[in-house]
PDB file of C-alpha atoms in Angstrom:
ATOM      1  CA  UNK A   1      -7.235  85.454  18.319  1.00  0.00           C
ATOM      2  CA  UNK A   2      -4.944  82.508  17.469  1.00  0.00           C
ATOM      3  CA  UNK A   3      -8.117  80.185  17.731  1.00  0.00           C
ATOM      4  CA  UNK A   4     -10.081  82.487  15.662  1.00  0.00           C
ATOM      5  CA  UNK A   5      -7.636  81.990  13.546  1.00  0.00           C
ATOM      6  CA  UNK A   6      -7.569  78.130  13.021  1.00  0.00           C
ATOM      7  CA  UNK A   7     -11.456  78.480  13.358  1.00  0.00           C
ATOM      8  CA  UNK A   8     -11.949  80.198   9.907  1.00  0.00           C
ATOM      9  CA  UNK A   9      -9.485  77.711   8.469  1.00  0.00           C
ATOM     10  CA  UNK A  10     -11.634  75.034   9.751  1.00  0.00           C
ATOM     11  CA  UNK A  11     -14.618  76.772   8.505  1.00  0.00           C
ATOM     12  CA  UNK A  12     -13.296  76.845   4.842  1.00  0.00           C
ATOM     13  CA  UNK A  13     -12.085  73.659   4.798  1.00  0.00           C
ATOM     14  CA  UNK A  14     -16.430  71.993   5.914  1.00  0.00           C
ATOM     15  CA  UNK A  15     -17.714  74.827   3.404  1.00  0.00           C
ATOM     16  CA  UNK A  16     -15.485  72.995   0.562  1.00  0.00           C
ATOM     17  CA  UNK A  17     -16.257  69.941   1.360  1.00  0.00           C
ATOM     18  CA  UNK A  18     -20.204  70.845   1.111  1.00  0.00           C
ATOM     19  CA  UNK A  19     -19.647  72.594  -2.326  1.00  0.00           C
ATOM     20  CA  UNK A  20     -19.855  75.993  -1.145  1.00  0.00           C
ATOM     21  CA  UNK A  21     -17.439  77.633  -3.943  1.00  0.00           C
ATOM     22  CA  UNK A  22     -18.701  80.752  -5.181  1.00  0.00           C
ATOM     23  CA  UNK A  23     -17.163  82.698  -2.248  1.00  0.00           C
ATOM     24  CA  UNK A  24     -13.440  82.318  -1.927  1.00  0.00           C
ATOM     25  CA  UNK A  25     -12.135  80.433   1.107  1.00  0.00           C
ATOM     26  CA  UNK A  26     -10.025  81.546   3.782  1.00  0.00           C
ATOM     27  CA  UNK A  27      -6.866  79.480   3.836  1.00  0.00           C
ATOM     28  CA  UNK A  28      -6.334  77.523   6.919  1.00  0.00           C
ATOM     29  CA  UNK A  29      -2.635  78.224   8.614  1.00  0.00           C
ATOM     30  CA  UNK A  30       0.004  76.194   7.845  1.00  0.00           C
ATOM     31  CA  UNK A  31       0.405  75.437  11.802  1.00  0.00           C
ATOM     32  CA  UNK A  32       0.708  77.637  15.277  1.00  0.00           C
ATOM     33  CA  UNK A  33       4.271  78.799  15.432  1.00  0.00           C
ATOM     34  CA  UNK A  34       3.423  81.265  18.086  1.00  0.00           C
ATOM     35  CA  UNK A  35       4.489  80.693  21.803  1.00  0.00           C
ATOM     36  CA  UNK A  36       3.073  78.993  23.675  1.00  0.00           C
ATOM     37  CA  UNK A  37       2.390  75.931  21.235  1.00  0.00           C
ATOM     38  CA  UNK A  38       1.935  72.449  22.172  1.00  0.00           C
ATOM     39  CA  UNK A  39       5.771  72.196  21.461  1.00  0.00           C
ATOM     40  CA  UNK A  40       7.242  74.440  23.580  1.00  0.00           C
ATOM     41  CA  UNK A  41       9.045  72.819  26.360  1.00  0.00           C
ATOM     42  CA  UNK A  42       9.766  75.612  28.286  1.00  0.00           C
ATOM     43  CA  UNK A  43       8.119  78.539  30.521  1.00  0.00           C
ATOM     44  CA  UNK A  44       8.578  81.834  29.869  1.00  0.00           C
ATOM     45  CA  UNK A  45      10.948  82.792  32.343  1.00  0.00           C
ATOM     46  CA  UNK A  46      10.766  85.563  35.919  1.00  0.00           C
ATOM     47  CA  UNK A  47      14.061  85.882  36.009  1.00  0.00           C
ATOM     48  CA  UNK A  48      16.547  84.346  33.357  1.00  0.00           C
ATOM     49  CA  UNK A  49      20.842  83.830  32.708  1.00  0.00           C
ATOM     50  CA  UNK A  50      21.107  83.206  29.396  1.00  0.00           C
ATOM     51  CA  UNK A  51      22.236  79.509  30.331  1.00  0.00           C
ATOM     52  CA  UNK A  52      18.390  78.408  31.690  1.00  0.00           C
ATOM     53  CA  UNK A  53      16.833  80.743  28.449  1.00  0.00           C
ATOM     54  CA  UNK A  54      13.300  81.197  26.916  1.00  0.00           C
ATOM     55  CA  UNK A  55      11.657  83.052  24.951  1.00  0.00           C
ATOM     56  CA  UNK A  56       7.533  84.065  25.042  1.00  0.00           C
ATOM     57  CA  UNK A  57       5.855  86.629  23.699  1.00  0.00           C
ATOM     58  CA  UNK A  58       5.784  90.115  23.884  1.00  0.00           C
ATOM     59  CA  UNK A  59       3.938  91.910  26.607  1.00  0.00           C
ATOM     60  CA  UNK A  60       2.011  94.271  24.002  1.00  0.00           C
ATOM     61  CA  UNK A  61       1.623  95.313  20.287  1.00  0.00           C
ATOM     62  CA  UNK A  62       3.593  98.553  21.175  1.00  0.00           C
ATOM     63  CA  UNK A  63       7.448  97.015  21.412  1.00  0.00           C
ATOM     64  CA  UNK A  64      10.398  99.451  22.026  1.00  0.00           C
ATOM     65  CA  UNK A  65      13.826  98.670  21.663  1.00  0.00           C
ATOM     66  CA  UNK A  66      17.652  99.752  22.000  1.00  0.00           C
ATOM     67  CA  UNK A  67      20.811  98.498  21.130  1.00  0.00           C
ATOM     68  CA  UNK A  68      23.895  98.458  23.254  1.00  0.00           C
ATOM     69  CA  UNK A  69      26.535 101.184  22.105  1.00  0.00           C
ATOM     70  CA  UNK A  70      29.427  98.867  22.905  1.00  0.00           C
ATOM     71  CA  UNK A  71      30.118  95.838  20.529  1.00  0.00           C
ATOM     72  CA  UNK A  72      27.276  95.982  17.935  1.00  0.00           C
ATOM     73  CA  UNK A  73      28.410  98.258  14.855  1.00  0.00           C
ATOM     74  CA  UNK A  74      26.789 100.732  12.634  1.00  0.00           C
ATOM     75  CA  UNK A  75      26.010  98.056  10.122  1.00  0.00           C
ATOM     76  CA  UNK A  76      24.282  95.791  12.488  1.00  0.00           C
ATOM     77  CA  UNK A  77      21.745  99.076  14.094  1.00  0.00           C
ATOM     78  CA  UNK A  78      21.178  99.884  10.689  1.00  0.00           C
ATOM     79  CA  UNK A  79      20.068  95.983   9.892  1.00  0.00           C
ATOM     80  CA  UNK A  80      18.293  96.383  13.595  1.00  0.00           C
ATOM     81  CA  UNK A  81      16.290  99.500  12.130  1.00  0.00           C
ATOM     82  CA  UNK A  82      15.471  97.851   8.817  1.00  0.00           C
ATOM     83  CA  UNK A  83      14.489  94.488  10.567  1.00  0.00           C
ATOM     84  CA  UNK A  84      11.866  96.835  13.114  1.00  0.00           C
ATOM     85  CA  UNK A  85      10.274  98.539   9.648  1.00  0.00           C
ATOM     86  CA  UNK A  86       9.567  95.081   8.261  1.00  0.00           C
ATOM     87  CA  UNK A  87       7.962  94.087  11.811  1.00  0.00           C
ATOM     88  CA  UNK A  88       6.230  97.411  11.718  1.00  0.00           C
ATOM     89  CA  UNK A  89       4.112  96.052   8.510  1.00  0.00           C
ATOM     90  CA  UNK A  90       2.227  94.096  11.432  1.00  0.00           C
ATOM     91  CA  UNK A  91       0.197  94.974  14.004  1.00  0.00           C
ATOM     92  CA  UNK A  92       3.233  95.847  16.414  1.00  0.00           C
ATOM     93  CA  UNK A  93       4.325  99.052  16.604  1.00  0.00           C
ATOM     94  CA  UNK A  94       8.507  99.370  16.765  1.00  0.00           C
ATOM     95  CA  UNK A  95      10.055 102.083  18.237  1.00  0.00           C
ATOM     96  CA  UNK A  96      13.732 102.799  18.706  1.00  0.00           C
ATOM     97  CA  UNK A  97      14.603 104.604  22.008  1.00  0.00           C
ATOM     98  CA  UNK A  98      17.912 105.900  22.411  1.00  0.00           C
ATOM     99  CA  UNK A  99      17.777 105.529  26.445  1.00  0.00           C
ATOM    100  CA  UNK A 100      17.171 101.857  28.037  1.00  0.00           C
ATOM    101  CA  UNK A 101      15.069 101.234  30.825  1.00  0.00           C
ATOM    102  CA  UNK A 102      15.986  98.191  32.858  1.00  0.00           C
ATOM    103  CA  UNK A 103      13.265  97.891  35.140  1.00  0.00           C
ATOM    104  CA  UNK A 104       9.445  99.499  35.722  1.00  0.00           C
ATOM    105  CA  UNK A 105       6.150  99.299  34.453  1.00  0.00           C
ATOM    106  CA  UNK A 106       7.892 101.703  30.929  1.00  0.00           C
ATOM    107  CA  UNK A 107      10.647  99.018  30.623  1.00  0.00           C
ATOM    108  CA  UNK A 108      12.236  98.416  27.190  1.00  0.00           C
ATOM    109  CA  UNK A 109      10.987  95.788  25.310  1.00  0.00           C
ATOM    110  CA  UNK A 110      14.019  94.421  23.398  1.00  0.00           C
ATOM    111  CA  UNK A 111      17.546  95.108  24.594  1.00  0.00           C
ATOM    112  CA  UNK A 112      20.324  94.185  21.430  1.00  0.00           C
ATOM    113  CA  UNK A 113      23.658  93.438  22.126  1.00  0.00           C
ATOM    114  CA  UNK A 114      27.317  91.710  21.248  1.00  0.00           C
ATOM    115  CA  UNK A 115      28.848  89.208  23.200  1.00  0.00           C
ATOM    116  CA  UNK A 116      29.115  85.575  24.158  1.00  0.00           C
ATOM    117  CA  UNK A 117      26.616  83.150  23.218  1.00  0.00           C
ATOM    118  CA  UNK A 118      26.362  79.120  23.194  1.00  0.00           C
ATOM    119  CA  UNK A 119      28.624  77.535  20.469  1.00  0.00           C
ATOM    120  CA  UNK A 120      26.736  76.920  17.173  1.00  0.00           C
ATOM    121  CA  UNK A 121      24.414  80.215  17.916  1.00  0.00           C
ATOM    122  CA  UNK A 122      24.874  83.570  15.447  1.00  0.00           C
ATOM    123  CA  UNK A 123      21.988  84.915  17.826  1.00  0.00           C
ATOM    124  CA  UNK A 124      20.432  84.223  21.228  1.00  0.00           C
ATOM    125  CA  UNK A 125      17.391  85.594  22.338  1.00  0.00           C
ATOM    126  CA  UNK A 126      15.629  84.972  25.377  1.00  0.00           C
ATOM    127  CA  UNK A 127      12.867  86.890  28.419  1.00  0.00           C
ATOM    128  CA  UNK A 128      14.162  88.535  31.363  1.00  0.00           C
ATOM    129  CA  UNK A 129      11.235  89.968  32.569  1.00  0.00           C
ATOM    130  CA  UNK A 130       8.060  87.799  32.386  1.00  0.00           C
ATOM    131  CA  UNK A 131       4.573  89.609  33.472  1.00  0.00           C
ATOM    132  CA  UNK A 132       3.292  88.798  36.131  1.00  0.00           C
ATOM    133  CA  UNK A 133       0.044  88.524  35.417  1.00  0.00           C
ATOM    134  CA  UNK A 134       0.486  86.902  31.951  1.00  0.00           C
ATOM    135  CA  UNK A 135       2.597  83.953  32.323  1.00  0.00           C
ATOM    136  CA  UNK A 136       2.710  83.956  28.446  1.00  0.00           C
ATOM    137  CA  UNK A 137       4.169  87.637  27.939  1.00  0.00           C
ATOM    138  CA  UNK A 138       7.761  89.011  28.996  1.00  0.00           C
ATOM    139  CA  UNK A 139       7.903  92.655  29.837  1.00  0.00           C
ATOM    140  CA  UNK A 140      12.380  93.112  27.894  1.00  0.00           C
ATOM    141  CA  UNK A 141      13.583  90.507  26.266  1.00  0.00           C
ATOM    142  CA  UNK A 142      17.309  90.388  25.309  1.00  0.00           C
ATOM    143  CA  UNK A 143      18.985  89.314  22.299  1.00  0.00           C
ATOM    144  CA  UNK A 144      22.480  89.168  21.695  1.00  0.00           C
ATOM    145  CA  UNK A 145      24.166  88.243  18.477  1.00  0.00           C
ATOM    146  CA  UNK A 146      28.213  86.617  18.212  1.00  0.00           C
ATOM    147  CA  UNK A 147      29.493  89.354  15.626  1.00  0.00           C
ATOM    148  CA  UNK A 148      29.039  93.074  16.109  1.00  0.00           C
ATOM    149  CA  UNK A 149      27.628  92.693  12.939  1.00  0.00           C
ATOM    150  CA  UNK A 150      25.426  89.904  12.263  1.00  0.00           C
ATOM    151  CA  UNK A 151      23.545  89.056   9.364  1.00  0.00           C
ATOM    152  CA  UNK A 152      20.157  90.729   8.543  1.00  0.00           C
ATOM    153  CA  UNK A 153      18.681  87.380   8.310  1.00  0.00           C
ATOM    154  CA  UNK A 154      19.793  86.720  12.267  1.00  0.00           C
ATOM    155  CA  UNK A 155      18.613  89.836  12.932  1.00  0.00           C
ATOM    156  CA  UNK A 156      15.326  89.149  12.207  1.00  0.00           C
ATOM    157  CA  UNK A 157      14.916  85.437  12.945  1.00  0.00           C
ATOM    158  CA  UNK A 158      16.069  86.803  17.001  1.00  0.00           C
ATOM    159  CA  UNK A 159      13.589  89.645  16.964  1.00  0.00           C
ATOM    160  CA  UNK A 160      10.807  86.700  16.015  1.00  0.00           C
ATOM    161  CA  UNK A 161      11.877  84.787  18.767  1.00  0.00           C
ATOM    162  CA  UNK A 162      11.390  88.280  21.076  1.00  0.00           C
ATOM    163  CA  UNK A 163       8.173  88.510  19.935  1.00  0.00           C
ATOM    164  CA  UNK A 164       7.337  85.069  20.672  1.00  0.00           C
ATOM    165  CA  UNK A 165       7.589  83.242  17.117  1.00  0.00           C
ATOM    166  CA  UNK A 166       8.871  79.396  17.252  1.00  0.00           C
ATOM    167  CA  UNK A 167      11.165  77.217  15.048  1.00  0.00           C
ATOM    168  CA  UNK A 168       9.027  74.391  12.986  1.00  0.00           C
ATOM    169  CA  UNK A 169       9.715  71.883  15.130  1.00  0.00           C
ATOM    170  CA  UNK A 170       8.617  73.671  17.727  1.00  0.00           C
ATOM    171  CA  UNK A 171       5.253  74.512  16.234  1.00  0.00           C
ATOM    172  CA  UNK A 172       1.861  73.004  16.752  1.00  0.00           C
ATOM    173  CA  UNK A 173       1.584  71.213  14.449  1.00  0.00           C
ATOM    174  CA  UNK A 174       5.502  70.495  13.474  1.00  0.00           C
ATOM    175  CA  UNK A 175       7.087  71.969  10.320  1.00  0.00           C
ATOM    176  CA  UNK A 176      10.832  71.068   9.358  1.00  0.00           C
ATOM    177  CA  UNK A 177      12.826  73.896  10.948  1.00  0.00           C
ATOM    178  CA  UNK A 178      13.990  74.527   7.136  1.00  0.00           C
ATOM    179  CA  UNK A 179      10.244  74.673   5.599  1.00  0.00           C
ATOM    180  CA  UNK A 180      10.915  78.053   3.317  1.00  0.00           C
ATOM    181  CA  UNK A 181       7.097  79.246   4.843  1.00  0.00           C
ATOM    182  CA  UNK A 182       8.379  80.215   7.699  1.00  0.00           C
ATOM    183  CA  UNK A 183      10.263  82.812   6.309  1.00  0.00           C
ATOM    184  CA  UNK A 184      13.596  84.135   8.688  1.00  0.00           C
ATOM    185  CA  UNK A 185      12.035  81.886  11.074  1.00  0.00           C
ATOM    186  CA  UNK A 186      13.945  79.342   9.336  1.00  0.00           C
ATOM    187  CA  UNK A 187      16.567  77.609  11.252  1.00  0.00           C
ATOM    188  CA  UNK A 188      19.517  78.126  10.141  1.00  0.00           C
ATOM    189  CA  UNK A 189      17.792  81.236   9.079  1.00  0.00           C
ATOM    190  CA  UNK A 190      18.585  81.856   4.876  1.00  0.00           C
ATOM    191  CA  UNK A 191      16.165  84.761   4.516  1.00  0.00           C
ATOM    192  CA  UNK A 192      15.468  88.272   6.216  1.00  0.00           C
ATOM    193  CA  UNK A 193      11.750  88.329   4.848  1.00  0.00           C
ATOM    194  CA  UNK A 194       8.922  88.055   7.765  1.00  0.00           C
ATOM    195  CA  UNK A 195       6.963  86.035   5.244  1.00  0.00           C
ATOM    196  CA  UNK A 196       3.381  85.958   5.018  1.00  0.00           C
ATOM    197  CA  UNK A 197       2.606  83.213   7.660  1.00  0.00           C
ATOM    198  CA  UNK A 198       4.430  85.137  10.332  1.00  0.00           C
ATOM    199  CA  UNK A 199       2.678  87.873   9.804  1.00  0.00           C
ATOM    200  CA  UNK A 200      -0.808  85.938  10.334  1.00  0.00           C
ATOM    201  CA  UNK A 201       0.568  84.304  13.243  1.00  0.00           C
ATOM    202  CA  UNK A 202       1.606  87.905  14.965  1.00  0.00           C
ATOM    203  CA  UNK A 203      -1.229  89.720  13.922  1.00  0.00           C
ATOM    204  CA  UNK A 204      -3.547  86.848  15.116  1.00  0.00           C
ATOM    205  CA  UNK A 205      -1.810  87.437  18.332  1.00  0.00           C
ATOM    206  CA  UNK A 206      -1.460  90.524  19.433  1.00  0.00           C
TER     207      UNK A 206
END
């Protein structure tokens, strides 16, 4: 879907060259920000600590998710919740489920929680399941934030990274990890919108 994608971009670009004009064309994306990308350094991992972390994508468009009880406060589910509604204008599906499941063919896609990260981080997120069969796809993904409760704008810049969305350096081609299109993708991230570009990128995707 991603090369459909770039295809029609393509396309638009040779039809304005030839002078076709009187049909509007279909904007080429800004770049692949998507994992994998020619700028992702890492594989998505079988089995990961959060000191040897990646990231990838997630396994389908139906993602479920639960945060931890202990450390993360009402504020931060309630930024969790609004970040899933915004994620939900895509074509993944977010569900919260009050039980987790650790392990299994049903298991939980995103796991939240507080605790200890690397210095510098407000978030972390990163695969602890990959699929088998996909080497691209991770069946739960964890993120964990510093502060019980983080900012909206972390919240959502982690839960792109759990569904497989890239800083702009690490994009194909590369983007300044501040360039505003990227939306909370950002890094530092300044905004809790998806953005527009996002969106194509996930919905090219999954």
């Amino acid at each position: 879907m991603r090369k459909t994608l770039q295809r029609l971009g393509q396309t638009a670009a040779a039809l304005a060259l030839v002078g076709f004009s009187s049909t509007p064309a279909t904007a080429a994306p800004i770049t692949d920000n998507m994992y994998p990308t020619l700028n992702t350094s890492w594989d998505c991992p079988s089995s990961a600590a959060l000191v040897r972390a990646g990231f990838c994508q997630t396994d389908n468009s139906t993602v479920t998710y639960f945060y931890n009880t202990s450390g993360l406060s009402s504020t931060a589910k309630s930024r969790i919740d609004t970040i899933a509604g915004r994620y939900n204008s895509t074509d993944l599906t977010f569900s919260y489920k009050s039980t987790v499941v650790w392990s299994g063919s049903g298991e939980t896609d995103i796991v939240y929680f507080q605790g200890t990260i690397p210095d510098g981080y407000a978030g972390f997120a990163w695969c602890n399941d990959r699929v088998g069969s996909n080497p691209n796809r991770c069946d739960q993904h964890y993120v964990r934030f510093k502060n019980a409760a983080p900012g909206i704008n972390t919240v959502c810049h982690e839960t792109g990274h759990a569904v497989g969305l890239t800083h702009g350096r690490n994009a194909h081609y590369p983007l300044s990890n501040d360039d505003t299109r990227l939306g909370c993708m950002t890094n530092p991230s300044t905004s809790s919108s998806l953005g527009a570009h996002n969106v194509d990128m996930i919905n090219a995707t999954y």
